[in-house]
Amino acid sequence: MIRVKFLRLAHRLGQTPHNVVVAQVLYRLGLAEQLRGGNGGRVGAFSFDRASAMAEQLEAAGQEPLDFSCTIMVLGKTGVGKSATINSIFDENKFGTDAFQMGTKKVQDVVGTVQGIKVRVIDTPGLLPSWSDQRQNEKILHSVKRFIRKTPPDIVLYLDRLDMQSRDFGDMPLLRTITDIFGPSIWFNAIVVLTHAASAPPDGPNGTASSYDMFVTQRSHVVQQAIRQAAGDMRLMNPVSLVENHSACRTNRAGQRVLPNGQVWKPHLLLLSFASKILAEANTLLKLQDSPPGKPFTTRSRAPPLPFLLSSLLQSRPQVKLPEEQIGDEDDLDDDLDDSSEDEDESEFDELPPFKRLTKAQVSKLTKAQKKAYFDELEYRERLFMKKQLKEEKRRRKMMKKMAAAAKDLPSDYTENVEEEENNAAGTVPVAMPDLALPASFDSDNPTHRYRYLDSNNQWLVRPVLETHGWDHDVGYEGINAEKLFVVKDKIPISFSGQITKDKKDANVQMELASSVKHGEGKATSLGFDMQTVGKDLAYTLRSETRLMNFRRNKATAGLSVTHLGDTLSAGLKLEDQLIVSKRLRVVMTGGAMTGRSDVAYGGSLEAQLRDKDYPLGRSLSTLGLSVMDWHGDLAIGCNIQSQVPIGRSTNLIARANLNNRGAGQVSFRLNSSEQLQIALVGLLPLLRKLFVLPQQMQFGQ
């Protein structure tokens, strides 16, 4: 009977069953009935031909009234023709219009009949697109929301002008305000209406006239894309209808206004509106979509981003340690893996003969072979000296670790006096931290002084967040970062870190609170709470990890996490194993799963790192990474290789390559040098290419 009703509506609007909109609605009705199941025989028995014949018979008899009504709400900017469109729908002046001032000043509705069909239209005041007018728009939209609370609309018409050529998303503030007040679901049942549809298309880029169809397509795409971004759903595809209300518009023999493409716009607009109401009735009848009564626009519940949450869970996080435990842990293992002895390195450096560094003028007088021998000797001595310093630093750390362990056995009064003296001494000498590395700039000024900060006895470390992609003359502050390490009862470390970044449009919040407790030799349990911005929502994550050092060179970790995002809860599990093969080679394997709303995502990763034989002094480093993600049966496999190779005293070559199972990949090479500065001339190649290609493009009108 819903099919019959819709065919009767199409008949009254002068549309045949072969109309594109009519055919699509009938197809979706049949598909919805088949998806419901159990009606396969009935669908075959009640065929399209029978429904069409019944509709024609009822319309010819004219005895049975059509039980159908539609409520339409009209939204749009000031001056786009909302009231004029309503007058055209009813073929009479329901609302007054004025070309020089706002026509509608309050929310009002009008009820009438169109081709014997009861239609109720809600007219709303005009809205303004700029950021400064959004507070006024909010007042108007809240009054609209109160007006439609008892009788919600069946369809929303969002009106804009076809002849307004804007590609900069200038209406985005208005669209986001509508989304924030009514919810993203207002766009799920909306039709884009472009008025002034009889306007001539503008000239093309080369001065030739563009076609009307291309003009309509481009303008429709701009409005649809803006609505997708405002709704946060790139799958939206709102239908578009064209409208022309001017009295000079061309008409057919029946007096209906006809657009330049030959379409009669009024029946098409009404058919789209009625089709939306018909499909909503079918969904309610088949219980494919339940909407709570009294709520015109219910928020579509979005599925949690399980791959993103799983990737965050699988990341390796360092264990929070006490201040005295942060030194010496890795040194012990590195010393066991180091084949060379400390005494040999130090004695070899001490036994070297005296060496005098040459000036630049003296170096320039040497032959090529002499230069090579000189720089080789210089590099050899520097490497031995750095090794000696590194060994001395490791000894100092071990000594400090032993002193911290011995201090625990001393009386509490003695340790408190020592700590008080150290704090008093440290409080008088705040230390300036190193300057931040600023991005490259053409500005002659060096604004590093803007980002300097001191490290004092205050345990809070507060630093600015630098915007690396800002303009040359910008201050460059993007946010603020704060960190602090607390110690509870001299046993439990608690780490807090938070960061807030803000630009002209969005604000992002990241906060992490973590702690760890040791419960045996090589065993520790960590507990953390994270809060971060994901889209327009805040994600709250509670996680826990337990680390076991079952062997000297092997660390195993098991972790759990629970994330609350929007109105969904997601839980995850991960297993991680870190194997230290040698001083140079380390392998980390991770696997896990994340579930939420009866959906599961699986993933894993493998990372192998090959260091230089003189690590951490050497510059060569190679990394191999493999990742696997399975979600909804879609398997994603990625491989990433990166290698850094020194090819000179001050020159490094970094090569990266990545490839996935879909055939997409990237290869990049980066060469940095402080010796061969002429390499920077390569930057002239794209500039010269553009200078040669631009005249050819202008010649062909591109």
XYZ file of C-alpha atoms in Angstrom:
702
model
C 0.000 0.000 0.000
C 2.976 2.333 0.489
C 3.956 1.631 -3.119
C 0.435 2.459 -4.244
C 0.416 5.649 -2.208
C 3.699 6.833 -3.702
C 2.593 6.041 -7.247
C -0.577 8.081 -6.635
C 1.569 11.000 -5.427
C 3.768 10.764 -8.531
C 0.636 10.624 -10.732
C -0.759 13.813 -9.184
C 2.540 15.588 -9.761
C 2.502 14.533 -13.405
C 5.374 12.050 -13.081
C 5.334 8.599 -14.670
C 6.645 5.413 -12.982
C 9.626 5.623 -15.330
C 10.810 8.863 -13.713
C 14.304 8.488 -12.221
C 13.249 9.505 -8.704
C 10.154 7.285 -8.799
C 12.149 4.296 -10.003
C 14.807 4.750 -7.313
C 12.203 4.988 -4.515
C 10.402 1.850 -5.716
C 13.723 -0.014 -5.906
C 14.621 1.010 -2.343
C 11.194 -0.020 -1.084
C 11.628 -3.482 -2.574
C 15.182 -3.761 -1.266
C 14.100 -2.755 2.263
C 11.344 -5.366 2.242
C 13.781 -8.075 1.149
C 16.304 -7.056 3.806
C 13.621 -7.444 6.441
C 13.270 -11.084 5.398
C 10.335 -13.451 5.309
C 8.479 -11.504 2.626
C 10.051 -12.941 -0.492
C 6.843 -14.553 -1.744
C 4.738 -11.487 -1.040
C 7.131 -9.258 -2.940
C 6.787 -11.461 -5.975
C 2.996 -11.660 -5.704
C 2.543 -7.913 -5.203
C 4.421 -6.849 -8.308
C 5.101 -3.383 -9.647
C 2.515 -3.786 -12.405
C -0.226 -4.571 -9.913
C 0.695 -1.572 -7.743
C 0.767 0.726 -10.771
C -2.613 -0.537 -11.993
C -4.169 -0.086 -8.547
C -2.804 3.475 -8.292
C -4.187 4.431 -11.691
C -7.562 2.904 -10.829
C -7.845 4.793 -7.530
C -6.813 8.084 -9.121
C -9.254 7.617 -12.017
C -12.134 6.851 -9.655
C -11.315 9.803 -7.390
C -13.378 8.363 -4.570
C -10.762 7.198 -2.059
C -8.908 10.159 -0.467
C -5.125 10.093 -0.358
C -4.017 9.644 3.232
C -0.802 11.625 3.043
C 0.571 14.912 4.388
C 4.068 16.351 4.463
C 5.735 18.908 6.739
C 8.641 20.813 5.201
C 11.020 23.126 7.072
C 12.982 25.747 5.138
C 16.424 26.939 6.306
C 18.898 29.231 4.621
C 20.736 32.517 4.552
C 19.055 35.887 4.298
C 18.038 36.825 0.774
C 18.244 33.407 -0.873
C 14.477 33.280 -1.535
C 12.951 31.107 1.193
C 9.613 32.943 1.386
C 9.466 33.322 -2.412
C 9.962 29.562 -2.836
C 7.115 28.838 -0.406
C 4.853 31.210 -2.353
C 5.786 29.396 -5.570
C 4.981 26.002 -4.044
C 1.430 27.108 -3.145
C 1.031 29.373 -6.230
C -0.100 32.244 -3.984
C 1.472 34.887 -1.774
C 1.562 33.244 1.635
C 4.432 35.467 2.859
C 5.481 38.959 1.897
C 8.869 39.380 0.202
C 11.150 42.394 -0.159
C 14.353 42.658 -2.146
C 15.905 45.237 0.221
C 15.154 43.921 3.721
C 14.596 40.705 5.643
C 11.241 39.157 4.756
C 10.707 36.696 7.624
C 11.436 37.921 11.166
C 10.026 35.031 13.213
C 9.312 31.322 12.832
C 5.898 30.724 11.263
C 4.142 28.015 9.331
C 1.520 27.839 6.632
C -0.757 24.959 5.640
C -2.227 24.446 2.196
C -2.894 21.888 -0.513
C -0.879 21.196 -3.645
C -2.577 18.942 -6.202
C -4.898 17.743 -3.440
C -1.985 16.903 -1.126
C -1.829 18.515 2.311
C 1.473 20.352 2.735
C 2.688 22.245 5.819
C 5.686 24.503 5.366
C 7.691 26.077 8.219
C 9.361 29.351 7.261
C 12.353 30.526 9.315
C 14.207 33.862 9.599
C 17.268 34.331 7.439
C 20.668 33.340 8.793
C 24.057 35.014 8.348
C 27.273 33.163 7.357
C 30.079 35.096 9.112
C 31.685 34.068 12.399
C 30.615 37.274 14.137
C 26.906 36.584 13.464
C 26.768 33.048 14.836
C 25.452 34.141 18.244
C 22.452 35.729 16.530
C 22.034 32.589 14.437
C 22.014 30.473 17.601
C 19.124 32.499 19.025
C 17.144 32.054 15.799
C 17.847 28.314 15.559
C 16.942 27.724 19.214
C 13.571 29.390 18.569
C 13.133 27.126 15.523
C 13.976 24.091 17.666
C 11.320 25.046 20.214
C 8.781 25.622 17.429
C 9.204 22.159 15.858
C 9.369 20.248 19.143
C 5.719 19.111 19.029
C 5.376 18.628 15.290
C 8.799 17.818 13.781
C 9.274 18.254 10.013
C 9.467 15.344 7.605
C 12.038 17.005 5.359
C 14.420 19.961 5.570
C 15.144 22.224 2.629
C 18.467 24.061 2.864
C 18.346 26.977 0.419
C 21.280 28.713 -1.225
C 21.748 30.656 -4.433
C 23.059 29.044 -7.586
C 24.711 32.263 -8.764
C 26.796 32.676 -5.574
C 30.206 31.471 -6.714
C 32.203 30.749 -3.560
C 34.820 28.019 -3.230
C 36.317 29.057 0.124
C 33.700 27.388 2.388
C 32.611 30.795 3.685
C 29.319 29.290 4.883
C 31.079 26.766 7.133
C 30.436 28.744 10.384
C 26.694 28.773 9.634
C 26.570 25.080 8.709
C 28.438 24.110 11.866
C 26.079 26.186 13.996
C 23.096 24.365 12.463
C 24.845 21.039 13.115
C 25.673 21.898 16.733
C 22.089 22.876 17.594
C 20.076 20.234 15.703
C 22.703 17.498 15.577
C 24.421 15.988 12.513
C 21.293 13.960 11.713
C 19.516 17.078 10.412
C 21.511 16.640 7.213
C 20.546 12.982 6.810
C 17.057 14.023 5.647
C 17.824 17.310 3.903
C 17.536 18.524 0.324
C 19.813 21.223 -1.086
C 17.741 23.792 -2.978
C 19.584 26.237 -5.258
C 17.507 29.301 -6.110
C 18.017 31.784 -8.969
C 18.421 28.712 -11.159
C 17.725 30.658 -14.384
C 20.951 32.617 -13.960
C 23.384 32.453 -16.862
C 26.555 30.469 -16.177
C 29.740 32.527 -15.774
C 32.547 32.602 -18.295
C 35.162 29.879 -18.180
C 38.826 30.461 -17.259
C 39.807 31.156 -20.875
C 36.864 33.478 -21.577
C 34.597 30.922 -23.259
C 31.077 30.342 -21.972
C 30.687 27.271 -19.749
C 27.730 24.926 -20.016
C 24.727 25.220 -17.707
C 24.987 21.608 -16.544
C 28.658 22.036 -15.594
C 27.773 25.251 -13.739
C 25.091 23.449 -11.716
C 27.361 20.463 -11.006
C 30.208 22.592 -9.695
C 27.976 24.728 -7.488
C 26.157 21.660 -6.123
C 29.460 19.975 -5.299
C 30.654 22.993 -3.284
C 27.493 23.078 -1.147
C 27.387 19.292 -0.681
C 31.060 19.180 0.321
C 30.535 21.937 2.901
C 27.595 20.020 4.411
C 29.687 16.826 4.596
C 32.416 18.606 6.515
C 29.924 20.272 8.868
C 28.173 16.947 9.555
C 31.452 15.065 9.928
C 30.280 12.345 7.531
C 31.910 12.240 4.095
C 29.393 9.617 2.920
C 26.520 12.120 2.800
C 25.073 12.801 -0.623
C 22.198 15.264 -0.283
C 19.938 15.498 -3.348
C 19.916 18.848 -5.153
C 16.868 20.617 -6.573
C 16.857 23.811 -8.632
C 14.331 26.620 -8.117
C 13.531 29.841 -10.015
C 10.916 32.195 -8.523
C 11.274 35.194 -10.845
C 8.133 36.195 -12.728
C 10.115 36.467 -15.983
C 11.075 32.794 -15.842
C 10.143 30.784 -18.936
C 6.947 28.682 -18.562
C 5.411 25.762 -20.457
C 1.871 25.523 -21.823
C 0.547 24.533 -18.412
C 2.016 27.705 -16.874
C 4.711 25.853 -14.924
C 8.123 27.485 -14.624
C 10.819 25.745 -16.688
C 14.565 25.913 -16.051
C 17.215 26.403 -18.789
C 17.834 22.638 -18.832
C 14.151 22.016 -19.653
C 13.185 20.728 -16.172
C 9.931 21.778 -14.499
C 11.279 22.445 -11.021
C 8.156 22.478 -8.791
C 7.011 18.839 -9.346
C 10.621 17.670 -9.000
C 11.102 19.427 -5.656
C 7.814 18.144 -4.251
C 8.537 14.619 -5.506
C 11.889 14.580 -3.688
C 10.197 15.804 -0.500
C 7.362 13.277 -0.676
C 9.809 10.461 -1.492
C 11.709 11.150 1.724
C 8.488 10.908 3.746
C 7.490 7.681 1.984
C 10.855 6.035 2.700
C 10.614 7.100 6.359
C 7.175 5.439 6.591
C 8.589 2.255 5.094
C 11.473 2.216 7.574
C 9.055 2.640 10.478
C 6.760 -0.106 9.178
C 9.609 -2.569 8.653
C 11.330 -1.434 11.881
C 14.590 -0.820 10.059
C 15.171 2.416 11.943
C 13.709 3.329 15.286
C 13.417 7.012 16.183
C 12.331 8.075 19.653
C 9.037 10.002 19.624
C 9.317 13.729 20.046
C 12.902 13.873 18.772
C 12.935 15.210 15.211
C 16.641 14.709 14.670
C 18.287 11.875 16.564
C 22.060 11.678 16.603
C 23.428 8.859 14.499
C 25.512 6.654 16.719
C 28.944 6.429 15.183
C 31.019 3.285 15.369
C 34.173 3.652 17.451
C 37.422 4.001 15.460
C 38.771 0.608 16.498
C 41.923 0.665 14.289
C 42.937 4.027 15.749
C 42.332 2.848 19.326
C 44.206 -0.398 18.667
C 47.200 1.434 17.204
C 47.321 3.624 20.305
C 47.161 0.549 22.552
C 49.972 -1.245 20.716
C 52.422 1.629 21.181
C 55.288 0.884 23.571
C 55.296 3.191 26.573
C 58.243 3.696 28.934
C 57.773 2.658 32.527
C 57.432 5.438 35.091
C 60.399 5.244 37.472
C 61.578 6.943 40.643
C 64.208 9.684 40.109
C 67.017 7.511 41.479
C 65.942 4.587 39.232
C 66.051 6.547 36.002
C 69.814 6.125 35.768
C 71.807 2.961 35.378
C 69.154 0.426 34.320
C 70.093 0.264 30.648
C 73.780 0.801 31.334
C 74.151 -2.511 33.152
C 72.753 -4.465 30.233
C 74.810 -2.513 27.682
C 77.959 -3.213 29.654
C 77.225 -6.938 29.602
C 76.735 -6.818 25.847
C 79.826 -4.683 25.222
C 82.737 -6.787 24.083
C 85.417 -4.167 24.549
C 86.671 -3.291 27.985
C 86.658 0.183 29.437
C 90.312 0.099 30.430
C 91.512 -0.654 26.890
C 89.615 2.305 25.389
C 90.822 4.743 28.022
C 94.411 3.547 27.969
C 94.465 3.722 24.175
C 93.358 7.376 24.271
C 95.814 8.259 27.016
C 98.698 6.657 25.128
C 98.128 8.676 21.968
C 100.964 11.074 21.023
C 100.322 14.828 21.126
C 98.258 16.220 18.278
C 97.986 19.796 17.066
C 94.885 20.958 15.208
C 95.507 22.922 12.032
C 93.852 26.154 11.038
C 91.743 26.478 7.878
C 94.589 28.233 6.109
C 96.987 25.440 6.960
C 94.502 22.761 5.867
C 94.013 24.465 2.510
C 97.745 24.104 1.764
C 97.693 20.311 2.237
C 97.441 17.871 -0.639
C 94.389 15.675 -1.096
C 96.092 12.634 0.454
C 97.386 14.716 3.362
C 93.888 16.147 3.992
C 92.429 12.654 4.072
C 95.059 11.419 6.509
C 94.632 14.492 8.721
C 90.833 14.227 8.934
C 90.978 10.451 9.508
C 93.343 10.961 12.430
C 91.185 13.771 13.805
C 88.027 11.672 13.576
C 89.774 8.699 15.240
C 90.912 10.839 18.175
C 87.466 12.410 18.574
C 85.826 8.993 18.654
C 88.213 7.696 21.344
C 87.691 10.854 23.402
C 83.881 10.524 23.198
C 84.138 6.861 24.219
C 86.184 7.863 27.255
C 83.607 10.489 28.239
C 80.779 7.991 27.794
C 82.500 5.472 30.083
C 83.060 8.135 32.715
C 79.391 9.138 32.539
C 78.320 5.511 33.036
C 80.569 5.229 36.075
C 79.089 8.404 37.524
C 75.569 7.059 37.039
C 76.428 3.785 38.720
C 77.951 5.650 41.648
C 74.850 7.808 42.009
C 72.662 4.712 41.928
C 74.722 3.096 44.699
C 74.613 6.286 46.766
C 70.829 6.491 46.378
C 70.499 2.879 47.523
C 72.775 3.516 50.500
C 70.856 6.653 51.469
C 67.749 4.550 52.137
C 69.547 2.868 55.043
C 70.404 6.197 56.728
C 68.169 7.734 59.461
C 65.220 9.750 58.176
C 66.329 12.938 59.982
C 69.675 12.887 58.180
C 68.148 12.443 54.716
C 65.599 15.205 55.326
C 68.375 17.652 56.309
C 70.388 16.740 53.224
C 67.383 17.178 50.922
C 66.567 20.530 52.527
C 70.121 21.776 51.977
C 70.090 20.588 48.352
C 66.769 22.283 47.674
C 67.967 25.541 49.209
C 71.147 25.412 47.144
C 69.335 24.530 43.938
C 66.671 27.166 44.433
C 69.181 29.981 44.125
C 70.585 28.898 40.745
C 67.894 28.364 38.092
C 69.395 26.939 34.914
C 68.499 28.186 31.438
C 67.323 25.367 29.221
C 68.672 24.986 25.659
C 66.998 27.012 22.932
C 64.306 25.342 20.866
C 65.152 24.375 17.289
C 63.055 26.778 15.226
C 61.920 25.964 11.673
C 63.712 27.484 8.702
C 62.676 31.049 7.965
C 63.494 33.848 5.547
C 63.111 36.366 8.366
C 66.316 38.173 9.313
C 65.320 38.161 12.973
C 66.128 35.162 15.209
C 63.200 34.936 17.660
C 64.572 32.120 19.846
C 64.343 34.435 22.878
C 60.554 34.134 22.760
C 60.679 30.453 23.699
C 63.329 30.409 26.428
C 62.485 29.015 29.847
C 64.288 28.170 33.092
C 64.714 24.894 34.925
C 64.537 25.763 38.625
C 63.853 23.823 41.814
C 60.157 23.979 40.952
C 59.101 20.462 39.975
C 56.672 21.726 37.340
C 58.166 21.856 33.852
C 56.122 24.245 31.695
C 57.085 24.748 28.062
C 55.562 26.399 24.993
C 54.358 24.274 22.084
C 55.922 25.507 18.878
C 53.941 25.720 15.637
C 56.434 24.371 13.110
C 54.325 25.213 10.058
C 53.519 28.838 10.920
C 54.324 31.949 8.928
C 57.738 33.549 9.185
C 56.589 36.555 11.232
C 54.154 34.670 13.487
C 54.904 34.404 17.181
C 54.674 30.648 16.772
C 52.936 29.692 20.002
C 50.415 26.930 19.394
C 49.796 25.859 22.968
C 51.335 25.014 26.306
C 52.770 21.820 27.774
C 53.141 20.992 31.486
C 54.873 18.010 33.117
C 55.591 16.906 36.673
C 56.783 13.781 38.484
C 55.282 13.077 41.920
C 56.550 10.516 44.443
C 54.091 9.001 46.940
C 55.580 7.529 50.129
C 59.036 7.387 48.489
C 57.958 4.272 46.567
C 55.278 5.052 44.002
C 56.122 7.446 41.125
C 53.239 9.323 39.453
C 53.851 11.141 36.187
C 51.556 13.879 34.893
C 51.801 15.452 31.455
C 49.260 17.666 29.738
C 49.161 19.689 26.556
C 46.607 22.143 25.179
C 46.848 23.455 21.615
C 44.511 25.999 20.065
C 44.198 27.628 16.686
C 41.500 29.793 15.140
C 39.121 26.883 14.569
C 39.880 23.900 16.766
C 41.239 23.136 20.212
C 43.005 19.901 21.149
C 43.566 18.518 24.628
C 45.983 15.732 25.580
C 46.507 14.562 29.137
C 48.275 11.523 30.576
C 48.470 10.379 34.191
C 50.631 7.287 34.769
C 52.107 5.371 37.678
C 53.923 2.086 38.251
C 54.559 -0.271 41.153
C 57.325 -2.872 41.397
C 56.411 -6.266 42.793
C 59.576 -8.266 42.429
C 62.863 -8.314 40.570
C 62.228 -7.313 36.958
C 58.439 -7.166 37.482
C 56.325 -4.014 37.447
C 52.703 -3.026 36.865
C 51.764 0.310 35.303
C 48.398 2.057 35.492
C 47.508 5.045 33.342
C 44.657 7.365 32.455
C 44.658 9.215 29.128
C 42.382 11.923 27.777
C 42.669 13.231 24.239
C 40.610 14.937 21.568
C 39.345 12.646 18.795
C 37.458 14.687 16.212
C 34.899 16.691 18.158
C 34.743 14.281 21.109
C 36.963 13.515 24.066
C 38.275 9.965 24.454
C 38.928 8.713 27.987
C 41.200 5.667 28.276
C 42.069 3.614 31.352
C 44.982 1.251 30.723
C 47.156 -1.156 32.667
C 50.336 -3.043 31.776
C 52.431 -5.675 33.532
C 56.076 -6.161 32.559
C 58.047 -9.331 33.217
C 61.763 -9.714 32.587
C 61.746 -13.489 32.273
C 65.300 -13.512 30.880
C 68.207 -11.111 30.954
C 67.674 -10.116 27.330
C 63.923 -10.611 27.061
C 61.066 -8.454 28.371
C 57.424 -9.517 28.062
C 54.473 -7.163 28.559
C 50.702 -7.780 28.792
C 48.228 -4.901 28.817
C 44.517 -4.032 28.967
C 42.674 -0.840 28.089
C 39.118 0.504 28.252
C 38.163 3.571 26.189
C 35.016 5.693 26.431
C 34.405 7.715 23.261
C 31.063 9.390 22.643
C 28.457 6.887 23.786
C 30.523 3.736 23.204
C 32.863 1.643 25.322
C 35.783 -0.195 23.718
C 38.074 -2.723 25.379
C 41.452 -3.941 24.187
C 44.163 -6.491 24.963
C 47.816 -6.483 23.910
C 50.893 -8.684 24.252
C 54.414 -7.384 23.672
C 57.821 -9.053 23.673
C 61.137 -7.240 23.431
C 64.203 -9.306 22.547
C 67.711 -7.860 22.790
C 69.724 -10.080 20.445
C 72.958 -8.126 20.790
C 74.163 -4.638 21.515
C 73.334 -3.688 17.932
C 70.139 -5.660 17.209
C 66.825 -5.310 19.053
C 63.445 -6.755 18.074
C 60.001 -5.770 19.408
C 56.890 -7.853 18.588
C 53.404 -6.655 19.507
C 49.923 -8.072 18.952
C 46.470 -7.266 20.222
C 42.748 -6.860 19.633
C 40.187 -4.113 20.255
C 36.424 -4.671 20.520
C 33.446 -2.376 20.740
C 29.764 -2.655 19.797
C 30.081 -6.299 18.735
C 32.902 -5.334 16.389
C 36.504 -6.524 16.656
C 39.762 -5.275 15.137
C 42.971 -7.308 15.231
C 46.474 -5.979 14.725
C 50.145 -6.610 15.258
C 53.545 -5.164 14.513
C 57.179 -6.195 14.276
C 60.045 -3.723 14.589
C 63.726 -4.572 14.254
C 66.436 -1.998 14.904
C 70.077 -2.389 13.873
C 72.383 0.153 15.505
C 75.912 1.231 14.707
C 78.713 -0.901 16.143
C 79.887 2.191 18.043
C 76.399 3.089 19.339
C 75.610 5.706 20.593
C 78.584 7.396 18.914
C 78.021 6.008 15.433
C 75.591 7.606 12.991
C 74.353 4.570 11.061
C 70.923 3.223 12.017
C 68.552 0.858 10.190
C 64.932 0.102 11.107
C 62.531 -2.459 9.666
C 58.840 -2.271 10.568
C 55.913 -4.551 9.665
C 52.294 -3.911 10.637
C 49.095 -5.920 10.153
C 45.520 -4.748 10.772
C 42.332 -6.766 10.211
C 38.994 -4.960 10.550
C 35.684 -5.924 8.936
C 37.513 -8.574 6.945
C 39.707 -5.915 5.335
C 43.331 -6.953 5.802
C 45.897 -4.143 5.713
C 49.588 -5.042 5.655
C 52.319 -2.436 5.639
C 56.102 -2.545 5.513
C 58.424 0.320 6.332
C 62.216 0.422 5.961
C 64.472 3.276 6.991
C 68.230 3.461 6.905
C 70.683 6.213 7.795
C 74.183 5.848 6.353
C 77.092 8.268 6.857
C 78.862 8.969 3.555
C 81.327 11.538 4.863
C 82.513 13.318 7.957
C 79.505 15.683 7.942
C 77.189 14.116 5.375
C 74.340 11.663 6.002
C 72.074 9.836 3.571
C 68.647 8.817 4.873
C 66.541 6.473 2.738
C 62.927 5.521 3.456
C 60.626 3.079 1.693
C 57.133 1.862 2.540
C 54.700 -0.448 0.772
C 51.281 -1.907 1.594
C 49.290 -4.849 0.282
C 47.181 -2.576 -1.929
C 50.159 -1.700 -4.093
C 50.661 1.814 -2.729
C 54.108 2.821 -1.592
C 56.650 5.582 -1.370
C 60.411 5.873 -1.654
C 62.276 8.936 -0.432
C 65.922 9.958 -0.091
C 67.254 12.804 2.013
C 70.818 14.068 1.980
C 72.067 16.520 4.592
C 75.541 17.930 4.650
C 77.500 20.755 6.235
C 80.371 20.334 3.796
C 78.850 20.402 0.305
C 76.651 23.497 0.534
C 76.228 23.580 -3.268
C 73.696 20.743 -2.846
C 71.191 23.468 -1.906
C 71.179 24.556 -5.568
C 68.939 21.552 -6.260
C 66.126 23.675 -4.834
C 66.264 25.801 -7.991
C 65.070 22.906 -10.189
C 61.309 23.132 -9.391
C 61.481 26.936 -9.682
C 63.095 26.778 -13.131
C 60.676 24.064 -14.218
C 57.741 26.244 -13.223
C 59.142 29.215 -15.110
C 59.425 27.160 -18.292
C 56.094 25.320 -17.983
C 53.949 28.330 -16.976
C 54.063 30.083 -20.404
C 52.980 26.859 -22.104
C 50.049 26.453 -19.711
C 48.953 30.047 -20.291
C 49.195 29.485 -24.049
C 46.792 26.516 -23.907
C 44.434 28.202 -21.442
C 45.255 25.978 -18.479
